[in-house]
């Protein structure tokens, strides 16, 4: 997938805040990009299949370089859908879900870097865990997908400008414009979230006549 450099967003940021150092601008562009994709859930990714090992419950994510998993949208074990559960809910269902062994029906995130299956798998299974996830750029990312850059670059830049303009006692401090840029940023990620939720398609109206 073609990518675009995050530094290309300087053209949307620095003309409005010319006294901001480039390094600081890039820092806040990265933060704004991470927040944008985490809030919007617009960056989907079919995670590579994960081999399941008997007795091993926790599995590390392997996202593309410069990205991290911010949400699991759906998961399957052995081609059967499994469902998200919180530790509190699992405590109500199992005497000790951490030591339970069997066919996994649930998953949870114990950290931002991994997913845990419950119960602990009772069999080896090559490619047994399938994940459909959302990604966001890491805080040291240098690029994002070109498609996202062209579609959402201005919104991400607005988020970066908002972050910079609320820094107090700087030549570029500007609370009034910060409010404007924040609204542009918010409108952008809300629109992206709406598109993510409907798969960027509209359901067609159909009529089915039963025989």
CSV table of C-alpha atoms in Angstrom, one decimal:
chain,number,residue,atom,x,y,z
A,1,UNK,CA,0.0,0.0,0.0
A,2,UNK,CA,1.5,3.4,-1.0
A,3,UNK,CA,2.3,5.7,1.9
A,4,UNK,CA,2.7,9.4,2.5
A,5,UNK,CA,5.2,11.1,4.8
A,6,UNK,CA,3.7,12.8,7.9
A,7,UNK,CA,6.1,15.6,7.3
A,8,UNK,CA,4.0,16.4,4.2
A,9,UNK,CA,1.4,17.8,6.6
A,10,UNK,CA,3.8,20.7,7.4
A,11,UNK,CA,2.1,22.4,4.4
A,12,UNK,CA,-1.2,22.3,6.4
A,13,UNK,CA,0.3,23.3,9.8
A,14,UNK,CA,3.2,25.6,9.5
A,15,UNK,CA,1.6,28.4,7.3
A,16,UNK,CA,-0.9,29.0,10.1
A,17,UNK,CA,1.7,28.7,12.9
A,18,UNK,CA,5.0,29.9,11.3
A,19,UNK,CA,6.9,30.2,14.5
A,20,UNK,CA,6.5,26.6,15.5
A,21,UNK,CA,9.7,24.5,15.1
A,22,UNK,CA,9.4,21.7,12.6
A,23,UNK,CA,10.4,19.0,15.2
A,24,UNK,CA,7.6,20.2,17.5
A,25,UNK,CA,5.1,20.3,14.7
A,26,UNK,CA,6.0,16.8,13.7
A,27,UNK,CA,5.5,15.6,17.3
A,28,UNK,CA,2.0,17.0,17.5
A,29,UNK,CA,1.2,15.8,14.0
A,30,UNK,CA,2.0,12.3,15.2
A,31,UNK,CA,-0.1,12.7,18.3
A,32,UNK,CA,-3.0,14.0,16.3
A,33,UNK,CA,-2.7,11.2,13.8
A,34,UNK,CA,-2.7,8.6,16.6
A,35,UNK,CA,-5.8,10.1,18.2
A,36,UNK,CA,-7.6,10.5,14.9
A,37,UNK,CA,-7.3,6.9,14.0
A,38,UNK,CA,-8.0,5.6,17.5
A,39,UNK,CA,-11.2,7.7,17.7
A,40,UNK,CA,-12.4,7.1,14.1
A,41,UNK,CA,-11.6,3.4,13.7
A,42,UNK,CA,-11.2,4.0,10.0
A,43,UNK,CA,-7.9,2.1,9.5
A,44,UNK,CA,-8.9,-1.6,9.2
A,45,UNK,CA,-6.4,-4.4,9.0
A,46,UNK,CA,-6.7,-8.2,8.5
A,47,UNK,CA,-4.1,-9.4,11.0
A,48,UNK,CA,-1.9,-12.3,9.8
A,49,UNK,CA,-3.2,-15.6,11.1
A,50,UNK,CA,-1.7,-16.6,14.5
A,51,UNK,CA,-0.6,-20.2,15.4
A,52,UNK,CA,-2.3,-21.3,18.6
A,53,UNK,CA,-0.2,-23.4,21.1
A,54,UNK,CA,-1.7,-25.7,23.7
A,55,UNK,CA,-1.8,-24.0,27.1
A,56,UNK,CA,-0.7,-20.6,25.8
A,57,UNK,CA,-3.4,-18.0,26.3
A,58,UNK,CA,-1.7,-14.7,25.3
A,59,UNK,CA,-0.6,-13.8,21.8
A,60,UNK,CA,1.3,-10.7,20.6
A,61,UNK,CA,0.0,-8.5,17.9
A,62,UNK,CA,2.1,-8.2,14.7
A,63,UNK,CA,0.9,-5.0,13.0
A,64,UNK,CA,2.7,-3.3,10.1
A,65,UNK,CA,5.8,-1.2,11.0
A,66,UNK,CA,4.9,2.2,12.4
A,67,UNK,CA,1.4,1.1,13.6
A,68,UNK,CA,-0.2,-0.5,16.6
A,69,UNK,CA,-3.5,-2.2,17.2
A,70,UNK,CA,-6.0,0.2,18.9
A,71,UNK,CA,-9.1,-2.1,18.7
A,72,UNK,CA,-10.1,-5.6,17.9
A,73,UNK,CA,-13.2,-5.5,15.8
A,74,UNK,CA,-13.8,-9.3,15.4
A,75,UNK,CA,-12.0,-12.5,16.2
A,76,UNK,CA,-12.2,-16.1,15.3
A,77,UNK,CA,-10.8,-19.3,16.8
A,78,UNK,CA,-10.6,-22.3,14.4
A,79,UNK,CA,-13.0,-20.3,12.1
A,80,UNK,CA,-15.6,-19.9,14.8
A,81,UNK,CA,-16.3,-16.4,16.0
A,82,UNK,CA,-15.2,-15.6,19.6
A,83,UNK,CA,-16.4,-12.7,21.6
A,84,UNK,CA,-14.9,-9.9,23.8
A,85,UNK,CA,-15.2,-10.2,27.5
A,86,UNK,CA,-13.9,-8.1,30.4
A,87,UNK,CA,-12.1,-9.6,33.3
A,88,UNK,CA,-15.0,-8.7,35.6
A,89,UNK,CA,-17.5,-10.6,33.4
A,90,UNK,CA,-15.1,-13.6,33.2
A,91,UNK,CA,-14.8,-13.6,37.0
A,92,UNK,CA,-18.6,-14.1,37.2
A,93,UNK,CA,-18.5,-17.0,34.7
A,94,UNK,CA,-15.5,-19.0,35.9
A,95,UNK,CA,-14.0,-19.9,39.2
A,96,UNK,CA,-10.6,-19.1,37.8
A,97,UNK,CA,-10.7,-18.2,34.1
A,98,UNK,CA,-6.9,-17.8,34.0
A,99,UNK,CA,-6.3,-21.5,34.6
A,100,UNK,CA,-9.4,-22.8,32.7
A,101,UNK,CA,-8.5,-25.1,29.7
A,102,UNK,CA,-10.7,-25.9,26.8
A,103,UNK,CA,-11.9,-24.5,23.5
A,104,UNK,CA,-11.7,-20.7,23.6
A,105,UNK,CA,-15.0,-18.8,23.3
A,106,UNK,CA,-13.8,-15.4,24.5
A,107,UNK,CA,-10.9,-13.0,24.2
A,108,UNK,CA,-9.7,-9.9,26.1
A,109,UNK,CA,-6.8,-7.5,25.9
A,110,UNK,CA,-4.5,-7.7,28.9
A,111,UNK,CA,-2.3,-5.0,27.3
A,112,UNK,CA,-2.1,-2.9,24.2
A,113,UNK,CA,0.4,-5.3,22.7
A,114,UNK,CA,-1.5,-8.6,22.9
A,115,UNK,CA,-4.7,-10.6,23.0
A,116,UNK,CA,-5.6,-13.3,25.5
A,117,UNK,CA,-7.9,-16.3,24.8
A,118,UNK,CA,-10.3,-17.8,27.4
A,119,UNK,CA,-10.2,-20.7,28.2
A,120,UNK,CA,-6.6,-21.5,27.6
A,121,UNK,CA,-6.4,-23.4,24.3
A,122,UNK,CA,-6.3,-27.2,24.8
A,123,UNK,CA,-4.8,-28.0,21.3
A,124,UNK,CA,-2.2,-26.8,18.9
A,125,UNK,CA,-3.8,-25.2,15.8
A,126,UNK,CA,-1.8,-23.7,12.9
A,127,UNK,CA,-3.3,-20.4,11.9
A,128,UNK,CA,-6.0,-21.0,14.5
A,129,UNK,CA,-6.5,-17.4,15.6
A,130,UNK,CA,-7.8,-14.8,13.1
A,131,UNK,CA,-8.2,-11.1,14.0
A,132,UNK,CA,-9.8,-8.2,12.2
A,133,UNK,CA,-8.4,-5.1,13.9
A,134,UNK,CA,-8.1,-1.3,13.8
A,135,UNK,CA,-4.7,0.3,13.6
A,136,UNK,CA,-3.3,3.7,14.5
A,137,UNK,CA,0.2,5.1,13.9
A,138,UNK,CA,2.7,4.8,16.6
A,139,UNK,CA,4.1,7.9,18.3
A,140,UNK,CA,7.3,7.6,16.2
A,141,UNK,CA,5.6,6.8,12.9
A,142,UNK,CA,6.9,8.6,9.8
A,143,UNK,CA,4.2,7.7,7.4
A,144,UNK,CA,0.5,6.8,7.0
A,145,UNK,CA,-1.3,5.1,4.1
A,146,UNK,CA,-1.5,7.5,1.1
A,147,UNK,CA,-5.3,7.0,0.8
A,148,UNK,CA,-5.8,8.1,4.4
A,149,UNK,CA,-3.4,11.0,4.0
A,150,UNK,CA,-5.4,12.4,1.0
A,151,UNK,CA,-8.8,11.8,2.7
A,152,UNK,CA,-8.0,12.9,6.3
A,153,UNK,CA,-4.8,14.8,6.2
A,154,UNK,CA,-6.4,18.2,6.7
A,155,UNK,CA,-8.4,16.9,9.7
A,156,UNK,CA,-5.2,15.5,11.3
A,157,UNK,CA,-3.4,18.8,10.6
A,158,UNK,CA,-6.2,20.6,12.4
A,159,UNK,CA,-5.7,18.4,15.4
A,160,UNK,CA,-2.0,19.2,15.4
A,161,UNK,CA,-2.7,22.9,15.1
A,162,UNK,CA,-5.2,22.7,18.0
A,163,UNK,CA,-2.6,21.0,20.2
A,164,UNK,CA,0.1,23.5,19.4
A,165,UNK,CA,-2.2,26.6,19.8
A,166,UNK,CA,-3.2,25.6,23.3
A,167,UNK,CA,0.4,25.5,24.6
A,168,UNK,CA,0.5,28.4,27.0
A,169,UNK,CA,2.8,31.4,26.7
A,170,UNK,CA,4.3,30.8,23.3
A,171,UNK,CA,4.4,33.0,20.2
A,172,UNK,CA,1.9,30.6,18.6
A,173,UNK,CA,-0.5,30.4,21.5
A,174,UNK,CA,-4.0,31.1,20.1
A,175,UNK,CA,-7.0,29.9,22.2
A,176,UNK,CA,-9.5,31.3,19.8
A,177,UNK,CA,-8.1,29.5,16.7
A,178,UNK,CA,-7.5,26.4,18.8
A,179,UNK,CA,-11.2,26.1,19.4
A,180,UNK,CA,-11.8,26.4,15.6
A,181,UNK,CA,-9.2,23.8,14.8
A,182,UNK,CA,-10.4,21.4,17.5
A,183,UNK,CA,-13.9,21.5,15.9
A,184,UNK,CA,-12.4,20.8,12.5
A,185,UNK,CA,-10.5,17.9,14.0
A,186,UNK,CA,-13.6,16.5,15.8
A,187,UNK,CA,-15.8,16.9,12.7
A,188,UNK,CA,-13.1,15.0,10.8
A,189,UNK,CA,-12.8,12.0,13.1
A,190,UNK,CA,-16.6,11.8,13.6
A,191,UNK,CA,-17.1,11.7,9.8
A,192,UNK,CA,-14.4,9.0,9.5
A,193,UNK,CA,-16.1,7.0,12.3
A,194,UNK,CA,-19.4,7.2,10.5
A,195,UNK,CA,-17.8,5.9,7.3
A,196,UNK,CA,-16.0,3.2,9.2
A,197,UNK,CA,-19.2,2.0,10.8
A,198,UNK,CA,-21.0,1.6,7.5
A,199,UNK,CA,-18.1,0.3,5.6
A,200,UNK,CA,-18.1,3.4,3.3
A,201,UNK,CA,-21.2,1.9,1.6
A,202,UNK,CA,-24.9,2.6,1.9
A,203,UNK,CA,-27.2,-0.4,2.3
A,204,UNK,CA,-29.3,-0.9,-0.8
A,205,UNK,CA,-33.1,-1.0,-0.6
A,206,UNK,CA,-34.3,-4.4,-1.8
A,207,UNK,CA,-37.6,-6.2,-1.9
A,208,UNK,CA,-37.6,-10.0,-1.4
A,209,UNK,CA,-40.7,-11.8,-2.7
A,210,UNK,CA,-41.2,-15.2,-0.9
A,211,UNK,CA,-42.4,-18.0,-3.1
